[in-house]
Short mmCIF file of C-alpha atoms in Angstrom, two decimals:
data_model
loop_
_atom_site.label_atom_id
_atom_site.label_comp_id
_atom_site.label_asym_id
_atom_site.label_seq_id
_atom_site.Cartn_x
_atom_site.Cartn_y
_atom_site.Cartn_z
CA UNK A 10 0.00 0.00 0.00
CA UNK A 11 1.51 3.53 -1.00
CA UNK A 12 2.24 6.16 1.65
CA UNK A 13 -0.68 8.32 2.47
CA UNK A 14 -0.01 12.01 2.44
CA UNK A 15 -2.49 14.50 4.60
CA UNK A 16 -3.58 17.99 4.32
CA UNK A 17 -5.29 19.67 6.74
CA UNK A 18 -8.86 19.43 6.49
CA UNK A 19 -8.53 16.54 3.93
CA UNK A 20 -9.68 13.31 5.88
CA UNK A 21 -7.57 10.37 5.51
CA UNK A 22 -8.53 7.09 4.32
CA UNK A 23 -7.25 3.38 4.44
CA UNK A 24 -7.68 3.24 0.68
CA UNK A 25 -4.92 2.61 -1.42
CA UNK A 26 -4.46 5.83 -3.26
CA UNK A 27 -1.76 7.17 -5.75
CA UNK A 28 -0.53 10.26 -4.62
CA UNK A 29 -1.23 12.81 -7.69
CA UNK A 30 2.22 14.19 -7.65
CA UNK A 31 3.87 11.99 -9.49
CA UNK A 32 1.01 11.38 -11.76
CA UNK A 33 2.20 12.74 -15.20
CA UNK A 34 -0.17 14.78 -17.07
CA UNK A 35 1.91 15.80 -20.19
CA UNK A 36 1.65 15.36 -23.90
CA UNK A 37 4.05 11.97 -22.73
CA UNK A 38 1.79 10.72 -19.93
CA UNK A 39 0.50 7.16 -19.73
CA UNK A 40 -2.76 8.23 -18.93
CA UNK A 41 -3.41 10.88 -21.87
CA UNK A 42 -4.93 7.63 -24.09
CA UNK A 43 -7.18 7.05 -21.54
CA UNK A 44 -8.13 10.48 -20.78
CA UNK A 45 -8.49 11.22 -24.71
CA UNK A 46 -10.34 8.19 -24.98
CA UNK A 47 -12.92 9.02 -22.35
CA UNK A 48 -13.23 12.80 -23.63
CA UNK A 49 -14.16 11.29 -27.00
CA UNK A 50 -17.00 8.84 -26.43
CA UNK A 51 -18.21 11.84 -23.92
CA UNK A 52 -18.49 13.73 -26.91
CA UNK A 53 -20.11 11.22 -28.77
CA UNK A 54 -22.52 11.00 -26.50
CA UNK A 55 -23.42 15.08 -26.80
CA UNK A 56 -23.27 14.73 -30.23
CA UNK A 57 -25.91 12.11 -30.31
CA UNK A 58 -28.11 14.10 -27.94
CA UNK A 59 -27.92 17.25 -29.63
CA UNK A 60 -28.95 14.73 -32.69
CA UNK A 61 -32.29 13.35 -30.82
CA UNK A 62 -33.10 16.58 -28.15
CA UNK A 63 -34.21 19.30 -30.18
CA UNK A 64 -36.44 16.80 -32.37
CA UNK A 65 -37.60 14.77 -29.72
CA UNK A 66 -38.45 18.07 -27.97
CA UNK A 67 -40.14 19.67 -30.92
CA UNK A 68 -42.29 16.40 -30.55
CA UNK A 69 -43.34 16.30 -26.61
CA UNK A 70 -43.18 20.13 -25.86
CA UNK A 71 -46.42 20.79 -25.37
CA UNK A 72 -45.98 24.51 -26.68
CA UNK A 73 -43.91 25.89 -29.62
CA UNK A 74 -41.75 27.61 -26.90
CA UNK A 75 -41.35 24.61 -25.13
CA UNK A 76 -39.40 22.68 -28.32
CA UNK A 77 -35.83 24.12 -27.19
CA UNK A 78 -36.09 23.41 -23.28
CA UNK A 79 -34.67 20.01 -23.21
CA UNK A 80 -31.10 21.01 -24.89
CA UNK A 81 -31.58 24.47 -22.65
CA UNK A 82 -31.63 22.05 -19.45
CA UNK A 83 -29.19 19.74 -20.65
CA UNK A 84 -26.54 22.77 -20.84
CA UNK A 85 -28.13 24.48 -17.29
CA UNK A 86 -26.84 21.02 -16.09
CA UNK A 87 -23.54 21.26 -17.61
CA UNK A 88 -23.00 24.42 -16.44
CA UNK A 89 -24.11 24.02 -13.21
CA UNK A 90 -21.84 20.95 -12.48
CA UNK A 91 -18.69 23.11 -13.54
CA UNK A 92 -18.18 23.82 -10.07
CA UNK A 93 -18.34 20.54 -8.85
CA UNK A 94 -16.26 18.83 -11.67
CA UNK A 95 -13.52 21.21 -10.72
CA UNK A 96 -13.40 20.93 -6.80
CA UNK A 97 -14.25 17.15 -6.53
CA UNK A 98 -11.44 16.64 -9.12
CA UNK A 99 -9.11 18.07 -6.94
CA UNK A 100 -10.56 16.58 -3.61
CA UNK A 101 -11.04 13.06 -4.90
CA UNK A 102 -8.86 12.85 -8.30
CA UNK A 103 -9.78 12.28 -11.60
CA UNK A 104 -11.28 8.53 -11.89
CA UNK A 105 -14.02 9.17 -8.86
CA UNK A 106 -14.58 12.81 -10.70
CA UNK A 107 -14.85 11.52 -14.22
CA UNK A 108 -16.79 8.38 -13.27
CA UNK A 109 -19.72 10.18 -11.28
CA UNK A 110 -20.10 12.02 -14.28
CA UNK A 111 -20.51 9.40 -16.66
CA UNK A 112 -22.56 7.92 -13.91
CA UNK A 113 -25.05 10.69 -14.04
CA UNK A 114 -24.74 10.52 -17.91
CA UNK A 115 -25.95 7.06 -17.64
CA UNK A 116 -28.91 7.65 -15.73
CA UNK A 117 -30.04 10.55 -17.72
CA UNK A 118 -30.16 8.93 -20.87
CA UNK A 119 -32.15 6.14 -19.88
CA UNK A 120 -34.29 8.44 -17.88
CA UNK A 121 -34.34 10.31 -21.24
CA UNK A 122 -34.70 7.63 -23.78
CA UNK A 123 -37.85 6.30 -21.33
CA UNK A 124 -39.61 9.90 -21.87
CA UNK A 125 -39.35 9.64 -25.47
CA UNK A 126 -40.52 6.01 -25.60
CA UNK A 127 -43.93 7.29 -22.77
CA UNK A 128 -44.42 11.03 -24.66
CA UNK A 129 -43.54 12.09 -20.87
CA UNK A 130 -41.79 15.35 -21.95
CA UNK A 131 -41.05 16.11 -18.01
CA UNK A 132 -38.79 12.91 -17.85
CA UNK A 133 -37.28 13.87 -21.61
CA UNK A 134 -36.36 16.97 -19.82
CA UNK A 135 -34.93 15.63 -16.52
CA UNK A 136 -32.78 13.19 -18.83
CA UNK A 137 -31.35 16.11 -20.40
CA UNK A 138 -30.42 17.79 -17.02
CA UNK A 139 -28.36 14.72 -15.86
CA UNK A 140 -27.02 14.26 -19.48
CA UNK A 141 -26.23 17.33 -19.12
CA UNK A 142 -24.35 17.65 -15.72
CA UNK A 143 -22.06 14.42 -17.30
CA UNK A 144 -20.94 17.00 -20.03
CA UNK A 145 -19.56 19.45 -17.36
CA UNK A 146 -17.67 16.66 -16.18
CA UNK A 147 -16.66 15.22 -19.44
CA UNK A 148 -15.63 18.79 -20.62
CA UNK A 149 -13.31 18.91 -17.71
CA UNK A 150 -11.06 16.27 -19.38
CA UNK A 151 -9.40 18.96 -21.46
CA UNK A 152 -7.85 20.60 -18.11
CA UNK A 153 -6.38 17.02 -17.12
CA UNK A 154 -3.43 16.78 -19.39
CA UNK A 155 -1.92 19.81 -17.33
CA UNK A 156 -0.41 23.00 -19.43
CA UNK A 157 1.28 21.21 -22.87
CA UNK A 158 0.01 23.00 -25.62
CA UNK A 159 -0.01 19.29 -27.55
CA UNK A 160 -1.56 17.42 -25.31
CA UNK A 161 -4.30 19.94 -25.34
CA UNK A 162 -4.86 19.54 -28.49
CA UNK A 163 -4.41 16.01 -28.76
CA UNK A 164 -7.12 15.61 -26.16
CA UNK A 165 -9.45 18.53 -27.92
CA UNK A 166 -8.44 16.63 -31.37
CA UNK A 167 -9.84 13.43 -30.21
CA UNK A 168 -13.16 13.71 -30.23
CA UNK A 169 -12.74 14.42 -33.60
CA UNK A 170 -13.37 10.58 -33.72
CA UNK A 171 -16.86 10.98 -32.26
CA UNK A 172 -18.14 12.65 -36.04
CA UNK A 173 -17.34 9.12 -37.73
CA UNK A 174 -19.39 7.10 -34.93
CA UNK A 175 -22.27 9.68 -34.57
CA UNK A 176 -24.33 9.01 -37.72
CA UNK A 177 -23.79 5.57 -37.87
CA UNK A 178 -25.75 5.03 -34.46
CA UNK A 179 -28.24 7.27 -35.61
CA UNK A 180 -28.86 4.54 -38.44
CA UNK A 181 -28.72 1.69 -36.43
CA UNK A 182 -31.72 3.40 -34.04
CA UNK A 183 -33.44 4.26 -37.33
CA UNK A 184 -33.45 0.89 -38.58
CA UNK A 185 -34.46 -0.66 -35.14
CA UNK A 186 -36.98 1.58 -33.82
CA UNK A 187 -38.29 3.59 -36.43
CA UNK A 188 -39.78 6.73 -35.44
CA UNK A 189 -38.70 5.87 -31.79
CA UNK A 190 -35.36 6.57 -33.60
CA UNK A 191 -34.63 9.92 -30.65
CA UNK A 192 -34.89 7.21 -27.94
CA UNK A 193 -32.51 4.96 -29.83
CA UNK A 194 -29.90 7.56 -30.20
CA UNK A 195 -30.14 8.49 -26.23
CA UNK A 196 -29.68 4.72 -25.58
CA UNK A 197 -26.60 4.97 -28.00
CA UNK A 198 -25.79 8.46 -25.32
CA UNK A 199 -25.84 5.91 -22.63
CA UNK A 200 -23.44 3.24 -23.49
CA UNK A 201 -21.35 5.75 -25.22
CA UNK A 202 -21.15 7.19 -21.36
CA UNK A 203 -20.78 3.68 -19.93
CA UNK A 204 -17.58 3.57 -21.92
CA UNK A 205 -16.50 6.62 -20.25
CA UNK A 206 -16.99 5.44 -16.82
CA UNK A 207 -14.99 1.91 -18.33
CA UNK A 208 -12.39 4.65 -19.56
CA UNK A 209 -12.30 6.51 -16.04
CA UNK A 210 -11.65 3.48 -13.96
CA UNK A 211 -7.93 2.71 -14.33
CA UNK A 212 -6.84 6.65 -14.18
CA UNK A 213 -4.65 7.51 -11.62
CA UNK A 214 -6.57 8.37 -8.35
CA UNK A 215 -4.75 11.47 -8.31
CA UNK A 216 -5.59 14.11 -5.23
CA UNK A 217 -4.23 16.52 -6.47
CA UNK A 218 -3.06 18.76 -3.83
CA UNK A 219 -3.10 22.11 -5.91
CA UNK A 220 0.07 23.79 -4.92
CA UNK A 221 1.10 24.44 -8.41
CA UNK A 222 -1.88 27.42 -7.83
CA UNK A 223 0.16 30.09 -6.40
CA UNK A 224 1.89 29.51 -9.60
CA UNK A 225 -0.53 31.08 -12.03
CA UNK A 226 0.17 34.79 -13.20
CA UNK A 227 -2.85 36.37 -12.28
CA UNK A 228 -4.41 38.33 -15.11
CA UNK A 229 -7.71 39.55 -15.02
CA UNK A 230 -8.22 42.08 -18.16
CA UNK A 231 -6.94 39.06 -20.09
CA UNK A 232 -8.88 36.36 -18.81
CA UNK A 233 -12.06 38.46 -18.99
CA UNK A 234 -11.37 39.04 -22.73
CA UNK A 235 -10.64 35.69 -23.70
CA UNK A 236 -13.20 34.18 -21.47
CA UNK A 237 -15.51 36.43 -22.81
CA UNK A 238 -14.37 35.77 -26.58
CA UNK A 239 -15.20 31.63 -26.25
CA UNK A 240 -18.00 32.32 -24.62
CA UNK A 241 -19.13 34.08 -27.66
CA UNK A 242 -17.92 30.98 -29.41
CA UNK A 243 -20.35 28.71 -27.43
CA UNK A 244 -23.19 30.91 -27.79
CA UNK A 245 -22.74 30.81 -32.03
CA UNK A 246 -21.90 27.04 -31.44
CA UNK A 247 -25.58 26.45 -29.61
CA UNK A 248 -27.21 28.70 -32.10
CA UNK A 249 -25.91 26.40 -34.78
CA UNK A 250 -26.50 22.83 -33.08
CA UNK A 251 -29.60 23.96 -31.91
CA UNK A 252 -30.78 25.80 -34.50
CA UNK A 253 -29.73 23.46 -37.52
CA UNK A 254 -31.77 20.64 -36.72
CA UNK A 255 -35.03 22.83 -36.59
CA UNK A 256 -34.02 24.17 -39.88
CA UNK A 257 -33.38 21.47 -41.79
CA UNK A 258 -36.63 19.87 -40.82
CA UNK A 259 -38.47 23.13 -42.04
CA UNK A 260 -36.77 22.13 -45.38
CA UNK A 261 -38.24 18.36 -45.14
CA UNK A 262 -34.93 17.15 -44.28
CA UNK A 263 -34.91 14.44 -41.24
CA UNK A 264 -32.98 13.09 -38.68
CA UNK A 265 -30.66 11.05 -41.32
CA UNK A 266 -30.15 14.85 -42.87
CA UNK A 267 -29.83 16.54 -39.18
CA UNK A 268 -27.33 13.89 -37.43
CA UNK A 269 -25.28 13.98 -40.66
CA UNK A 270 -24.50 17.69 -40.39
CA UNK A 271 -24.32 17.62 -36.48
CA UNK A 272 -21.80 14.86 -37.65
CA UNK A 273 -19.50 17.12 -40.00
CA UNK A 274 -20.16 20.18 -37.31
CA UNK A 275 -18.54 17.91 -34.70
CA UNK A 276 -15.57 16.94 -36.74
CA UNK A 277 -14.95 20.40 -37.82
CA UNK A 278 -15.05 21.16 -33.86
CA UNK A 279 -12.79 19.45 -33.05
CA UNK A 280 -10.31 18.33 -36.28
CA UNK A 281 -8.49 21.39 -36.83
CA UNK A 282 -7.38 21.00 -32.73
CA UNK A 283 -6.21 17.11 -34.17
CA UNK A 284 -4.23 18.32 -36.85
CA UNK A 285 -2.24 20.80 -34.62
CA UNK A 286 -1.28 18.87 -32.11
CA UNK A 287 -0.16 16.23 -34.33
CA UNK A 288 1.81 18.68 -36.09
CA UNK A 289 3.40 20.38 -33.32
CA UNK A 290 2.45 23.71 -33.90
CA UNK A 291 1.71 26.38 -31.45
CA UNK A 292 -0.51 29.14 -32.96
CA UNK A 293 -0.48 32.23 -30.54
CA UNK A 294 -3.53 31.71 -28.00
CA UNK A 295 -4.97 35.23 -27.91
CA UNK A 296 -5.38 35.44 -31.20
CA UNK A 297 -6.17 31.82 -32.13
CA UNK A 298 -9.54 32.64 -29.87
CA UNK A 299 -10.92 35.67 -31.74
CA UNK A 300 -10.00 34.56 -34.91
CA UNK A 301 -11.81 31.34 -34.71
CA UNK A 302 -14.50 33.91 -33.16
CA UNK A 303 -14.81 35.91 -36.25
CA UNK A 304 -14.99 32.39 -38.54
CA UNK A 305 -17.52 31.06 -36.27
CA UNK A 306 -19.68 34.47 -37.09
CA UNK A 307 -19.55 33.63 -40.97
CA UNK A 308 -21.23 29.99 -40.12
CA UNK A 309 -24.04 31.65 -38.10
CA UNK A 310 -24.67 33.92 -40.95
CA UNK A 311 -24.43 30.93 -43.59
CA UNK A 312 -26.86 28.90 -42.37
CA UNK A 313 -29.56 31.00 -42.14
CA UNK A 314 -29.20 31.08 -46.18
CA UNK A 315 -29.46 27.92 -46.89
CA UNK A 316 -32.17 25.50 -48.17
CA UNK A 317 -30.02 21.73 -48.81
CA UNK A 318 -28.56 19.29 -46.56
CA UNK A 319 -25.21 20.48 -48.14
CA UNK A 320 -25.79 23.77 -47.63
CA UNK A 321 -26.07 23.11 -44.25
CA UNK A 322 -23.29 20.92 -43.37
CA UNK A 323 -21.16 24.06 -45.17
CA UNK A 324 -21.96 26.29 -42.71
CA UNK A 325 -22.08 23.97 -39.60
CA UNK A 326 -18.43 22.90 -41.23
CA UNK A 327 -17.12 26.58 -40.69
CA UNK A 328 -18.76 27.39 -37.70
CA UNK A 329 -17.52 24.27 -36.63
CA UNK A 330 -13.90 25.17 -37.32
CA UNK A 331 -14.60 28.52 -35.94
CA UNK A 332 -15.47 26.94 -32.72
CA UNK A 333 -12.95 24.79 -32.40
CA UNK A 334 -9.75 27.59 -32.95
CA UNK A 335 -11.56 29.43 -30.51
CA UNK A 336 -11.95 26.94 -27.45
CA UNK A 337 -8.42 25.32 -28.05
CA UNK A 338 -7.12 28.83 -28.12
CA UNK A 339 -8.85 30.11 -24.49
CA UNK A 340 -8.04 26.92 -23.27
CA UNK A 341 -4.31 27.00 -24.22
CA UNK A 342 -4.09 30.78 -22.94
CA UNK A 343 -5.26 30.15 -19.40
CA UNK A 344 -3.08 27.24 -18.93
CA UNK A 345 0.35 28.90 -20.55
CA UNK A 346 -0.13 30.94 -17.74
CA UNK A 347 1.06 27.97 -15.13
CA UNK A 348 -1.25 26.16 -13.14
CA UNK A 349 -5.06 27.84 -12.90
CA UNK A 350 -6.54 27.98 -9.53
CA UNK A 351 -9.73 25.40 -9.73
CA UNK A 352 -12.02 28.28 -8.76
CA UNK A 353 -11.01 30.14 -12.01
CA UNK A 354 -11.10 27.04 -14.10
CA UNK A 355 -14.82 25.98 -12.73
CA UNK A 356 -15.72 29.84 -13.39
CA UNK A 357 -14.38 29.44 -17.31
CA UNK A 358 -15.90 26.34 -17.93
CA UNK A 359 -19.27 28.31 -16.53
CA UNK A 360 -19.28 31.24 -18.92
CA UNK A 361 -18.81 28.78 -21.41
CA UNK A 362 -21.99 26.90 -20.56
CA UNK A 363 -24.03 29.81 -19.62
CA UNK A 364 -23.05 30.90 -23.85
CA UNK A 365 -24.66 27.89 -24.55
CA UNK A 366 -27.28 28.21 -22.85
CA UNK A 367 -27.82 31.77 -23.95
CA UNK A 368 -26.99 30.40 -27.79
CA UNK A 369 -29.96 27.49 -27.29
CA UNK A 370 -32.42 29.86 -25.76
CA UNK A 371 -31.73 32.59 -28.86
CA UNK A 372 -33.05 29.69 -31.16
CA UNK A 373 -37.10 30.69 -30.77
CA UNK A 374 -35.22 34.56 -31.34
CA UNK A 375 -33.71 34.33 -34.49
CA UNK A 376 -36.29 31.39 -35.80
#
């Protein structure tokens, strides 16, 4: 059994835990396979809900301004779990963190799927929630890999993966259940969050102590503007994942059409972070963010143009990119800067999510 280490007002345990110190969270850590592995089929499973929500809530709402509250709860969840994903990450490392997550993930797409399945739009919408609050954990696996530029991107880049699996569960729920096909893609959520918690179990156990805190170079005008700036990005992002799938089914196009484009919007999210860190490259953070905000403006404006499934997928590709310059930038800034305090992180990750949900609500707006 490993030496224990104590901290005053930690309690200790008889459990045999790795002390997070030595745990290496680099671009050359053991773990960064794992913890790419489990960000990826945690984005799978967001890109399959965003597939089934917004229809399955256009469905069960029982008012027109109703449709969008299931993917506006599923992000009040995510960002109201930032908090906790942060502190309980540092109080009971990163395998209890990340597995309680997926744990709630679990539950809320079965609890989800069910609604579907019954018409009960109130369990559709408490599904969401606890999907929802797993994507504020799972979103916290980007911070795990410590402050190398690559393995930020390698983790960001990874879920790139989750575009190629996306519509082909989509099809597989069409073909089995028919028009039941929103419930089949939250079942696909599920297990894709079951192989998260599979993913979270051999990570270190790392309590990490936080001293490399004092560390950070505090500053504030800087973090408000780039905070601010993918914040933005989020907001545009929701307006196009949300809004998309509405869209396209006002052009007769289905949920083959709307999970294909969510598809290509997911790989352009989160390719372009692939292909720099396998190449190395370290594009300046600051302006990485606002230049991936500016592109992510020009897919906002596309879409609202367009009238064919390719048209679409166009503009969700460039916002997509947009999006994905922009996050990978922010995140890359605040963690050049040493080691974040977990406060700040958990306050990051919240303006992110509260963009979303600002970007999913604007849907009935700019209908």
């Amino acid at each position: 059994m490993s030496a224990v280490r104590g901290r005053a007002g930690l309690l200790a345990c008889s459990c045999d835990f790795d002390l997070p110190d030595e745990a290496p969270r680099g671009a050359g850590s053991p773990s960064l396979a794992l913890i790419a592995a489990g960000f990826s089929f945690s984005i799978l499973a967001q890109a399959l809900a965003f597939a089934a929500l917004p229809i399955a809530g256009a469905i069960l709402a029982p008012s027109p301004a109703a449709t969008t509250a299931p993917v506006v709860l599923m992000l009040a969840g995510a960002a109201l779990s930032t908090f906790p994903a942060s502190f309980l990450t540092g109080l009971f490392g990163r395998r209890s963190a990340f597995a309680l997550g997926a744990s709630l993930g679990v539950a809320g797409a079965a609890l989800g799927a069910w609604g579907v399945a019954s018409g009960q739009f109130a369990g559709l919408c408490l599904g969401a929630f606890w999907l929802g609050t797993a994507q504020g954990f799972g979103l916290f696996y980007r911070h795990a890999v410590g402050s190398s530029p690559r393995a930020i991107a390698l983790v960001l880049g990874s879920a790139s993966l989750a575009a190629f699996a996306a519509p082909a569960v989509v099809g597989i729920a069409q073909a089995l259940v028919g028009p039941l096909a929103p419930a089949g893609a939250l079942i696909g959520a599920g297990l894709a969050q079951v192989c998260v918690l599979m993913l979270a179990a051999p990570l270190p156990s790392a309590i990490e102590l936080g001293e490399g805190e004092r560390r950070w170079r505090q500053d504030t005008p800087g973090f408000i503007a780039v905070t601010a700036a993918a914040a933005l990005a989020w907001f545009g992002m929701m307006l196009l994942m949300t809004g998309a799938p509405l869209a396209m089914a006002g052009c007769g196009l289905g949920l083959g059409a709307a999970s294909s484009g969510i598809a290509w919007h997911v790989l352009a999210m989160y390719a372009p972070a692939a292909v720099i860190g396998a190449s190395g490259w370290r594009p300046p953070a600051a302006p990485t963010t606002f230049f991936g905000l500016g592109l992510l403006a020009i897919g906002c404006v596309l879409v609202r143009l367009q009238t064919s499934a390719g048209g679409f997928d166009l503009a969700l590709i460039v916002g997509g990119c947009g999006w994905s310059l922009a996050t990978l930038g922010a995140t890359q800034w605040i963690h050049a800067r040493g080691e974040p305090p977990r406060a700040l992180l958990a306050l990051h990750d919240f303006a992110l999510f509260a963009g979303a949900v600002a970007g999913a609500m604007a849907v009935t707006v700019f209908a």
